[in-house]
Coordinates of C-alpha atoms in Angstrom, one line a residue:
M1 CA 0.9 38.3 -24.2
K2 CA 0.7 40.5 -21.0
A3 CA -2.4 37.9 -19.7
P4 CA -0.2 34.9 -18.7
Y5 CA 2.3 36.8 -17.0
F6 CA -1.1 38.3 -14.8
L7 CA -2.3 35.4 -14.4
I8 CA 1.1 33.6 -13.0
S9 CA 1.5 36.9 -10.9
L10 CA -1.9 35.8 -9.2
L11 CA -0.8 32.8 -8.8
L12 CA 2.4 33.3 -7.6
Y13 CA 1.2 36.3 -5.3
P14 CA 0.8 34.1 -1.5
F15 CA 4.1 33.3 -2.1
L16 CA 5.4 36.8 -2.9
T17 CA 4.2 38.1 0.1
G18 CA 3.4 35.5 2.2
A19 CA -0.2 35.9 2.3
D20 CA -1.8 32.7 3.0
E21 CA -5.9 32.4 2.8
K22 CA -5.7 29.8 5.4
T23 CA -3.6 31.4 7.9
P24 CA -6.0 32.4 10.9
N25 CA -6.0 35.6 12.7
I26 CA -5.3 35.0 16.3
L27 CA -7.3 37.1 19.0
L28 CA -6.2 36.2 22.5
I29 CA -8.2 38.0 25.0
V30 CA -7.3 37.6 28.9
A31 CA -9.3 39.0 31.7
D32 CA -8.2 39.7 35.1
D33 CA -9.3 38.2 38.4
L34 CA -12.5 36.7 36.8
G35 CA -13.5 33.4 38.7
Y36 CA -14.1 29.8 37.4
S37 CA -18.1 30.8 37.5
D38 CA -18.6 34.4 36.5
L39 CA -19.5 34.0 33.1
G40 CA -22.9 32.7 32.0
C41 CA -22.2 30.2 30.1
Y42 CA -20.0 28.5 32.8
G43 CA -23.1 29.2 35.2
G44 CA -23.0 32.7 36.1
E45 CA -25.6 35.1 36.5
I46 CA -24.2 38.2 35.0
E47 CA -24.5 39.3 31.3
T48 CA -21.9 38.2 29.1
P49 CA -23.7 37.0 26.1
N50 CA -21.2 37.3 23.6
L51 CA -18.5 35.0 25.8
D52 CA -21.7 32.9 26.1
Q53 CA -22.3 32.4 22.5
L54 CA -18.3 32.0 21.8
G55 CA -18.2 29.3 24.1
R56 CA -21.5 27.7 23.6
D57 CA -20.9 27.6 20.0
G58 CA -17.0 26.7 19.8
V59 CA -15.0 24.8 22.3
R60 CA -15.3 25.4 26.8
L61 CA -12.6 23.7 28.2
T62 CA -13.6 22.9 31.8
R63 CA -9.6 21.7 33.6
F64 CA -8.1 25.0 31.8
Y65 CA -5.0 25.6 34.2
N66 CA -3.3 28.8 35.0
T67 CA -0.5 29.6 37.7
G68 CA -2.6 31.4 40.4
R69 CA -1.2 34.8 39.9
C70 CA -1.3 37.6 37.1
C71 CA 2.0 38.1 36.6
P72 CA 3.6 34.8 36.0
S73 CA 0.4 33.5 34.1
R74 CA 0.8 36.5 31.8
A75 CA 4.5 35.1 31.8
A76 CA 3.3 31.4 31.1
I77 CA 0.6 32.7 28.1
L78 CA 3.2 34.7 26.2
T79 CA 6.4 32.6 26.5
G80 CA 4.9 29.3 26.8
Q81 CA 7.1 28.5 29.8
Y82 CA 6.5 27.7 33.4
P83 CA 7.0 31.1 34.7
H84 CA 9.8 30.8 37.2
R85 CA 11.8 29.2 33.9
V86 CA 11.5 32.5 32.5
G87 CA 12.7 35.0 35.8
L88 CA 9.2 35.6 37.0
G89 CA 7.6 32.6 39.7
H90 CA 6.3 35.7 41.4
M91 CA 5.6 39.3 40.9
T92 CA 8.1 42.4 39.7
Q93 CA 10.4 42.5 42.5
D94 CA 13.5 41.1 41.7
I95 CA 14.6 38.7 45.1
G96 CA 17.7 37.5 43.5
R97 CA 17.3 34.4 42.5
P98 CA 17.2 33.3 38.9
G99 CA 13.7 32.4 39.1
Y100 CA 12.2 35.1 40.8
R101 CA 13.7 38.2 38.9
G102 CA 11.0 40.1 38.7
S103 CA 10.9 40.7 34.9
V104 CA 10.4 38.2 31.8
S105 CA 14.1 36.6 30.9
E106 CA 16.0 38.0 27.5
D107 CA 16.0 34.5 26.1
A108 CA 12.3 34.3 26.7
V109 CA 10.3 34.2 23.2
T110 CA 7.0 36.1 23.2
I111 CA 4.0 34.6 21.1
A112 CA 4.6 38.0 19.1
Q113 CA 8.2 37.6 18.4
A114 CA 7.4 33.5 17.3
L115 CA 4.3 34.7 14.9
A116 CA 6.9 37.0 13.4
A117 CA 8.3 34.0 11.0
K118 CA 4.9 33.6 9.2
N119 CA 4.7 37.4 8.9
Y120 CA 2.5 38.1 11.4
R121 CA 1.6 41.9 13.0
S122 CA 1.6 41.6 16.8
F123 CA -0.5 44.0 18.6
L124 CA -1.3 44.5 22.4
S125 CA -3.8 46.5 24.1
G126 CA -4.2 46.3 28.0
K127 CA -2.3 45.1 30.5
W128 CA 1.3 44.0 30.3
H129 CA 2.8 43.1 34.0
L130 CA 6.1 40.9 32.6
G131 CA 8.3 43.7 34.2
T132 CA 9.9 45.4 31.4
D133 CA 9.1 48.4 30.3
D134 CA 7.8 48.2 26.7
P135 CA 6.1 45.6 25.3
T136 CA 7.3 46.7 21.5
K137 CA 10.4 45.3 22.4
H138 CA 9.1 42.4 22.9
G139 CA 7.5 41.3 19.4
F140 CA 4.3 44.0 19.6
E141 CA 4.4 46.6 16.7
E142 CA 1.8 48.7 18.7
F143 CA 0.8 49.3 22.8
Y144 CA -1.8 50.9 24.6
G145 CA -2.6 50.2 28.2
T146 CA -0.9 49.8 31.2
L147 CA 2.8 48.0 32.1
V148 CA 1.5 47.0 35.9
S149 CA -2.3 46.6 37.0
A150 CA -4.4 49.8 36.5
K151 CA -4.6 51.5 39.5
T152 CA -8.0 53.6 38.1
F153 CA -9.9 52.7 35.1
W154 CA -10.8 56.9 35.0
A155 CA -7.5 58.7 34.4
P156 CA -6.7 58.8 30.6
D157 CA -3.1 59.4 31.9
H158 CA -2.8 56.5 33.6
Y159 CA -2.7 54.7 30.3
L160 CA 0.8 54.6 27.9
R161 CA 0.9 54.6 24.1
L162 CA 3.6 52.8 22.5
P163 CA 6.2 53.5 20.8
A164 CA 6.5 57.4 22.5
D165 CA 6.1 58.6 19.5
R166 CA 2.4 57.5 18.2
K167 CA 0.0 60.0 18.8
K168 CA -2.9 59.4 21.6
R169 CA -6.2 59.1 21.7
E170 CA -8.1 62.3 23.2
Y171 CA -10.5 61.5 25.5
D172 CA -13.0 63.6 27.5
R173 CA -12.5 62.7 31.0
K174 CA -16.1 62.8 32.1
N175 CA -16.2 60.1 29.6
F176 CA -12.6 58.0 29.8
Y177 CA -13.5 54.7 31.3
G178 CA -10.6 52.4 30.9
T179 CA -12.1 49.3 29.1
D180 CA -14.0 51.2 26.5
A181 CA -10.0 52.6 26.1
V182 CA -8.5 49.3 25.7
T183 CA -11.1 48.2 23.2
D184 CA -11.3 51.3 21.2
H185 CA -7.0 50.4 20.9
A186 CA -7.6 47.8 20.2
L187 CA -9.9 48.2 16.8
D188 CA -7.3 50.7 15.9
F189 CA -4.9 48.2 15.8
L190 CA -7.3 45.9 14.1
D191 CA -7.8 49.1 11.4
L192 CA -3.6 49.5 11.3
A193 CA -3.1 45.3 10.4
R194 CA -5.7 45.6 7.4
E195 CA -3.6 48.1 6.0
T196 CA -1.7 45.1 5.0
P197 CA -4.3 42.4 4.1
E198 CA -1.3 40.1 2.9
Q199 CA -0.5 40.0 6.5
P200 CA -1.8 38.0 9.1
W201 CA -2.4 39.5 12.8
F202 CA -2.4 38.6 16.8
L203 CA -4.0 40.7 18.7
Y204 CA -3.3 40.4 23.0
L205 CA -6.2 42.4 24.2
A206 CA -5.6 42.3 27.7
Y207 CA -8.3 43.5 29.7
H208 CA -8.2 44.4 33.6
A209 CA -11.5 44.1 34.6
P210 CA -12.7 42.5 37.3
H211 CA -9.5 43.4 39.0
F212 CA -9.9 45.6 42.0
P213 CA -10.3 48.7 42.2
L214 CA -14.1 47.8 41.4
Q215 CA -15.2 51.2 39.9
A216 CA -17.6 50.9 36.4
P217 CA -19.8 53.2 34.8
K218 CA -23.5 54.0 37.4
E219 CA -25.9 53.0 35.2
D220 CA -23.6 49.2 35.0
I221 CA -23.9 49.3 38.6
A222 CA -27.5 50.2 38.7
K223 CA -28.2 47.0 36.5
Y224 CA -26.7 44.5 39.6
A225 CA -27.9 46.8 41.9
D226 CA -30.4 44.4 44.0
D227 CA -29.1 41.1 42.8
Y228 CA -26.4 40.7 45.2
H229 CA -28.2 41.5 48.2
V230 CA -29.4 37.2 48.5
G231 CA -26.0 36.5 49.8
W232 CA -23.1 34.2 48.6
D233 CA -24.3 31.4 50.3
A234 CA -27.6 31.7 47.5
L235 CA -25.4 32.4 45.2
R236 CA -23.0 29.3 45.3
E237 CA -25.7 27.1 45.2
M238 CA -27.7 28.9 42.2
R239 CA -24.2 29.1 40.2
L240 CA -23.5 25.1 41.2
A241 CA -27.1 24.3 39.6
R242 CA -26.5 26.7 36.0
M243 CA -23.2 24.9 35.8
K244 CA -24.7 21.0 36.3
V245 CA -27.1 22.3 33.4
E246 CA -24.7 23.8 31.3
G247 CA -22.8 20.9 31.8
I248 CA -19.5 22.0 33.2
V249 CA -19.4 20.1 36.2
P250 CA -20.9 16.4 36.7
E251 CA -24.5 15.9 38.1
D252 CA -22.9 15.0 41.2
T253 CA -20.7 17.4 41.9
P254 CA -21.2 18.8 45.4
L255 CA -20.5 22.7 46.8
T256 CA -17.2 22.8 49.0
P257 CA -17.3 24.1 52.3
L258 CA -16.8 27.5 52.9
S259 CA -13.5 28.4 52.1
R260 CA -10.0 29.8 54.2
W261 CA -9.2 33.6 54.0
W262 CA -5.5 35.3 55.2
N263 CA -5.3 38.5 55.6
H264 CA -2.5 41.4 54.4
G265 CA 0.5 40.2 56.5
E266 CA -1.0 36.9 57.6
T267 CA -1.8 38.3 60.7
K268 CA -5.3 36.6 61.1
S269 CA -7.0 34.1 59.0
G270 CA -10.2 32.3 59.1
T271 CA -13.1 31.1 57.0
N272 CA -15.9 32.9 55.6
P273 CA -18.9 33.5 57.2
E274 CA -22.6 32.4 56.3
W275 CA -24.1 35.6 54.6
F276 CA -27.0 35.9 57.4
A277 CA -24.2 35.6 60.2
V278 CA -22.8 39.1 58.5
P279 CA -24.3 42.4 60.4
R280 CA -26.9 43.6 58.3
A281 CA -24.9 47.0 57.4
D282 CA -22.0 45.1 55.8
R283 CA -24.0 43.0 53.8
V284 CA -25.0 46.5 52.4
D285 CA -21.8 47.7 51.8
L286 CA -21.1 44.1 50.2
A287 CA -23.9 43.2 48.4
R288 CA -22.6 46.6 46.6
R289 CA -19.5 45.7 45.9
M290 CA -20.2 42.5 44.0
A291 CA -22.5 44.7 41.7
I292 CA -19.6 46.4 40.6
Y293 CA -17.8 43.7 40.1
A294 CA -20.7 42.4 37.9
A295 CA -20.6 45.6 35.8
M296 CA -17.0 45.8 35.3
I297 CA -17.3 41.8 33.3
D298 CA -20.7 42.8 31.9
R299 CA -19.0 46.0 30.4
M300 CA -16.0 43.9 29.3
D301 CA -18.4 41.3 27.7
R302 CA -20.0 44.6 25.6
N303 CA -16.8 45.6 24.6
I304 CA -15.6 42.2 23.3
G305 CA -19.2 42.7 21.7
R306 CA -17.9 45.5 19.6
V307 CA -14.5 43.7 18.5
L308 CA -16.6 40.5 17.3
A309 CA -19.1 42.8 15.3
E310 CA -15.9 44.3 13.6
L311 CA -14.7 40.9 13.1
K312 CA -17.9 40.1 11.5
A313 CA -18.4 43.2 9.6
K314 CA -14.7 42.9 8.0
G315 CA -15.1 38.9 6.7
E316 CA -12.3 38.3 9.3
F317 CA -14.4 36.5 12.2
E318 CA -14.8 32.9 10.7
N319 CA -10.8 32.6 10.1
T320 CA -10.0 34.1 13.4
L321 CA -8.9 32.2 16.2
I322 CA -9.9 33.6 19.0
V323 CA -9.2 32.1 22.4
F324 CA -10.5 33.8 25.7
T325 CA -9.6 32.9 29.5
S326 CA -8.9 34.5 32.8
D327 CA -4.8 34.5 34.4
N328 CA -6.0 33.2 37.6
G329 CA -9.1 32.7 39.9
A330 CA -11.1 35.7 41.9
C331 CA -9.4 37.6 44.0
A332 CA -10.1 37.1 47.9
E333 CA -7.7 39.8 48.9
W334 CA -7.8 40.1 52.1
D335 CA -10.8 38.5 54.0
P336 CA -14.3 38.4 53.5
Y337 CA -15.3 42.1 54.0
G338 CA -12.3 43.6 51.4
F339 CA -10.2 46.3 51.7
D340 CA -10.3 50.1 50.7
I341 CA -8.2 53.0 49.5
K342 CA -5.5 50.4 49.2
S343 CA -5.0 46.8 49.2
S344 CA -4.1 46.5 53.3
N345 CA -6.3 45.6 56.1
Q346 CA -8.2 48.6 55.6
N347 CA -12.2 48.4 55.2
I348 CA -14.5 51.1 55.2
R349 CA -18.8 50.2 55.6
H350 CA -20.4 52.3 52.9
E351 CA -23.8 53.7 54.5
G352 CA -26.3 55.4 52.9
E353 CA -25.3 57.7 50.3
Q354 CA -21.7 57.0 50.3
L355 CA -23.5 53.2 48.4
E356 CA -24.3 55.4 45.3
Q357 CA -20.3 56.9 45.0
M358 CA -19.2 53.6 45.3
G359 CA -16.9 52.7 41.8
G360 CA -17.1 56.2 40.9
P361 CA -13.7 58.3 40.5
G362 CA -11.5 58.4 43.7
T363 CA -13.0 55.5 45.5
Y364 CA -10.8 52.1 46.0
H365 CA -12.4 48.6 46.8
S366 CA -12.1 44.8 46.7
V367 CA -14.7 42.3 46.5
G368 CA -13.9 40.2 50.0
S369 CA -13.3 36.7 50.5
G370 CA -17.1 36.0 50.5
W371 CA -17.5 36.9 46.7
A372 CA -14.6 35.4 45.6
N373 CA -15.4 31.9 46.9
A374 CA -18.7 32.6 45.0
S375 CA -17.1 33.7 41.8
N376 CA -14.9 30.5 42.0
T377 CA -17.9 28.0 42.9
P378 CA -17.3 25.4 43.3
W379 CA -14.1 25.0 43.8
R380 CA -11.7 25.2 47.4
L381 CA -9.5 28.9 47.9
Q382 CA -8.5 31.5 45.3
K383 CA -6.2 33.4 43.3
H384 CA -2.7 32.8 45.1
F385 CA -3.3 29.2 45.2
C386 CA -3.1 26.0 43.7
H387 CA -6.2 24.4 45.1
E388 CA -8.9 24.7 41.9
G389 CA -10.2 28.0 42.9
G390 CA -6.8 29.4 42.3
I391 CA -6.0 27.6 39.6
A392 CA -8.4 27.1 37.5
S393 CA -10.4 29.2 34.7
P394 CA -12.5 29.2 31.8
G395 CA -11.4 28.6 28.8
I396 CA -13.0 29.0 25.3
I397 CA -12.0 28.3 22.1
H398 CA -13.4 29.6 18.9
W399 CA -12.6 29.4 15.2
P400 CA -15.0 28.7 12.3
S401 CA -12.7 27.7 9.6
G402 CA -10.5 25.7 11.8
Q403 CA -12.2 22.3 12.3
L404 CA -12.9 22.6 15.6
E405 CA -15.4 21.2 17.4
T406 CA -18.8 22.6 17.7
E407 CA -21.3 23.1 21.0
A408 CA -18.4 21.1 22.4
I409 CA -17.1 21.3 26.2
V410 CA -14.3 19.1 26.7
D411 CA -12.8 17.8 30.4
T412 CA -9.2 17.0 29.3
P413 CA -7.0 19.1 31.4
A414 CA -5.0 22.1 29.3
H415 CA -2.9 24.7 30.7
I416 CA -2.0 28.0 29.8
I417 CA 1.3 27.0 28.6
D418 CA -0.1 24.9 25.6
L419 CA -1.5 28.4 24.2
L420 CA 1.8 29.5 22.2
P421 CA 2.4 26.0 20.7
T422 CA -1.5 25.7 19.5
F423 CA -1.1 29.1 18.0
L424 CA 2.1 28.2 16.5
A425 CA 0.2 24.7 15.0
A426 CA -2.7 26.7 13.6
A427 CA 0.3 29.3 11.7
E428 CA 1.6 26.5 10.9
A429 CA 5.5 28.2 12.0
N430 CA 7.9 26.9 13.6
Y431 CA 9.3 27.7 17.0
E432 CA 13.1 29.0 16.8
G433 CA 13.1 29.6 20.8
T434 CA 16.5 28.3 22.9
L435 CA 13.8 26.5 25.7
P436 CA 12.0 23.4 25.1
L437 CA 8.1 24.4 25.1
P438 CA 7.0 22.2 28.2
G439 CA 3.2 22.6 26.7
T440 CA 1.0 20.9 24.3
N441 CA -0.5 21.8 20.8
L442 CA -4.4 22.2 21.6
V443 CA -5.8 21.4 17.9
P444 CA -5.9 17.9 17.7
L445 CA -7.6 18.1 21.0
L446 CA -10.1 20.7 20.1
R447 CA -11.1 18.9 16.8
G448 CA -12.2 15.6 19.0
G449 CA -8.9 13.9 19.5
E450 CA -7.1 12.8 22.7
F451 CA -3.7 13.2 24.8
A452 CA -1.8 11.0 26.0
P453 CA -1.3 11.1 29.8
R454 CA 0.7 14.1 30.9
R455 CA 1.5 15.9 34.0
L456 CA 1.0 19.6 34.7
F457 CA 3.0 21.0 37.5
F458 CA 2.3 24.7 39.9
E459 CA 3.7 26.3 42.4
H460 CA 3.3 29.9 44.0
E461 CA 4.4 31.1 46.9
G462 CA 5.2 28.4 48.1
N463 CA 1.7 26.7 47.4
R464 CA 2.2 23.7 44.9
A465 CA 0.6 21.1 42.8
V466 CA 0.8 18.2 40.2
I467 CA -2.1 17.1 38.4
T468 CA -1.2 13.4 36.7
N469 CA -3.8 11.3 34.8
S470 CA -6.8 10.8 38.1
W471 CA -4.7 12.4 40.8
K472 CA -3.9 15.6 41.7
L473 CA -1.3 16.3 44.6
V474 CA -1.5 19.8 46.4
A475 CA 0.0 21.7 49.3
L476 CA -0.8 25.1 50.7
R477 CA 2.7 27.2 52.2
E478 CA 4.6 24.9 55.1
E479 CA 2.0 22.4 55.3
P480 CA 1.7 18.2 53.6
W481 CA 0.9 17.3 50.3
E482 CA -2.9 16.6 50.2
L483 CA -4.0 13.9 47.1
Y484 CA -7.2 13.5 45.5
N485 CA -8.7 11.5 42.9
T486 CA -9.8 14.5 41.1
W487 CA -12.0 12.4 38.6
E488 CA -13.9 11.6 41.2
D489 CA -12.9 14.5 43.7
R490 CA -12.1 17.7 41.7
T491 CA -13.8 19.6 44.8
E492 CA -10.7 18.2 46.5
L493 CA -12.9 17.3 49.5
K494 CA -11.7 14.4 50.4
N495 CA -7.9 13.8 51.0
V496 CA -6.8 10.6 50.5
A497 CA -2.8 11.1 50.6
A498 CA -2.2 9.1 53.9
E499 CA -4.1 5.9 52.1
F500 CA -2.1 6.0 49.2
P501 CA 1.1 7.1 50.6
N502 CA 3.1 5.1 47.4
I503 CA 1.7 7.6 45.3
T504 CA 1.9 11.0 47.4
E505 CA 5.5 10.1 47.4
G506 CA 6.4 9.6 43.5
I507 CA 4.0 12.2 42.6
A508 CA 6.0 14.7 45.2
R509 CA 9.4 13.4 43.8
R510 CA 8.2 14.5 40.1
W511 CA 7.0 17.8 41.8
E512 CA 10.9 18.4 43.4
S513 CA 12.7 17.1 39.9
W514 CA 10.2 19.9 37.7
A515 CA 10.8 22.4 40.4
E516 CA 14.5 21.9 40.6
E517 CA 14.6 21.9 36.7
N518 CA 12.4 25.1 36.4
L519 CA 14.3 27.3 38.5
V520 CA 11.6 26.9 41.4
T521 CA 13.3 25.5 44.1
P522 CA 15.1 26.3 46.9
L523 CA 11.8 28.1 47.8
P524 CA 12.1 31.7 48.9
N525 CA 11.2 32.5 52.8
D526 CA 11.3 35.7 51.8
Y527 CA 9.2 37.3 48.9
Q528 CA 10.0 41.0 50.0
V529 CA 6.0 42.0 50.0
P530 CA 4.6 43.0 53.2
Y531 CA 1.4 40.5 52.6
L532 CA 3.3 37.4 53.1
R533 CA 4.9 36.8 56.0
V534 CA 8.8 35.8 56.1
S535 CA 8.7 32.0 56.2
K536 CA 11.0 29.5 58.0
P537 CA 14.0 28.6 55.7
S538 CA 13.4 25.5 53.7
A539 CA 15.8 22.3 54.5
D540 CA 17.7 23.3 51.4

């Protein structure tokens, strides 16, 4: 008589425990300030074989959009909301307006909280930056990383382990590197998840690379030390040629002119110079900066490879929904020469033996606007802005058991607000938040379907945009709207606003309605940060 009861218990086990072999694990990997063309599978020369394999085997989105900046993008990723709607329209300063409170609002539901209804265990290793002091109060069981951007990749005590009673890994300071440590803890968290195999897991792996400070192990920098003396002009041309071969952009895509830049405090602005117009000593310094940047991405990819290898070894790879993206376009702060010591207008030209010290402990550099322009090939502008260089990211989605298309390139516009509804759909979970989700489940698209026309909206620091059907309306702060037909001119070179005033005005009204509904307007004239000048008060 025992056998039938045993068989019945086996049949009932998934329902009693919440286990379901079809419920996928979810791995969300987000890089920090990675440019559109930095990965090999998006045209870059940096060695990223692990991400390239995911991209070429899975789905590569070529019109995958973010919000143009780290805090707002992370809020949009984790809550599925436009960032102003949950209080993070800018950064972590509270400037006294509902859309700009500097921390994610209490009524926002994170991916981790939403997936709890389907018995998921959720973990975060890396960067938080949502303005609150404890990710474990937002649905994550375990956390390791930083609450804001990393100030160094070399100091173990710069990284937090939460809850506070958890034992931290012990590291030898001589061998510590932040990207490695973030991955170490991600693997530890997966081991914890395997203690309850009946529960699926969600891992948010939010790397700090390649955000400044530019820091990487010497052996990784040496790998790229000779690669960037050709300069950003040649690099942009080489990347665009590879992008066309990869199918990331159409064959007739032109290279945009060198982009504009604005310095800290907006006291100066200009256009990136041609590479060989830069003094030779500065070119040597700049080539070293880009080598460090490339090394950071290379190291991140190898660490992602560690995670993928573990998933394969444990038999979890096939049924893990993996998404990779970046929070915004490459960072141009603040001019062609980058900055040193801290984010400011201070630049140090490194020469001789100083070059070998760059990227090591105690150093602090940025890559500058010329290389950021190359990282965002072929688009205009960069992080902070709503032109393509600021808001277009690589988007890789891989899920073998999810019946997604394979070896596919999809050019339908999508947005990071779509990740939460996509994960809920994959998990067959219902959304129980009080705020309606503005995003769309991407699973049908990833299985070869099509979307009905939709509108995507953007605003950061007064820079703003709307993407709708074939049109993109975009503007810089305090400057008039520009209109582009993005199916013919995604590089935003032919402004047709004057030719189509009715379309321009109609889309602008849509933006104004969205902005009012989502706590975007009235736009602040003072963001209370030193790198932005106070603008003229708006008419509102």
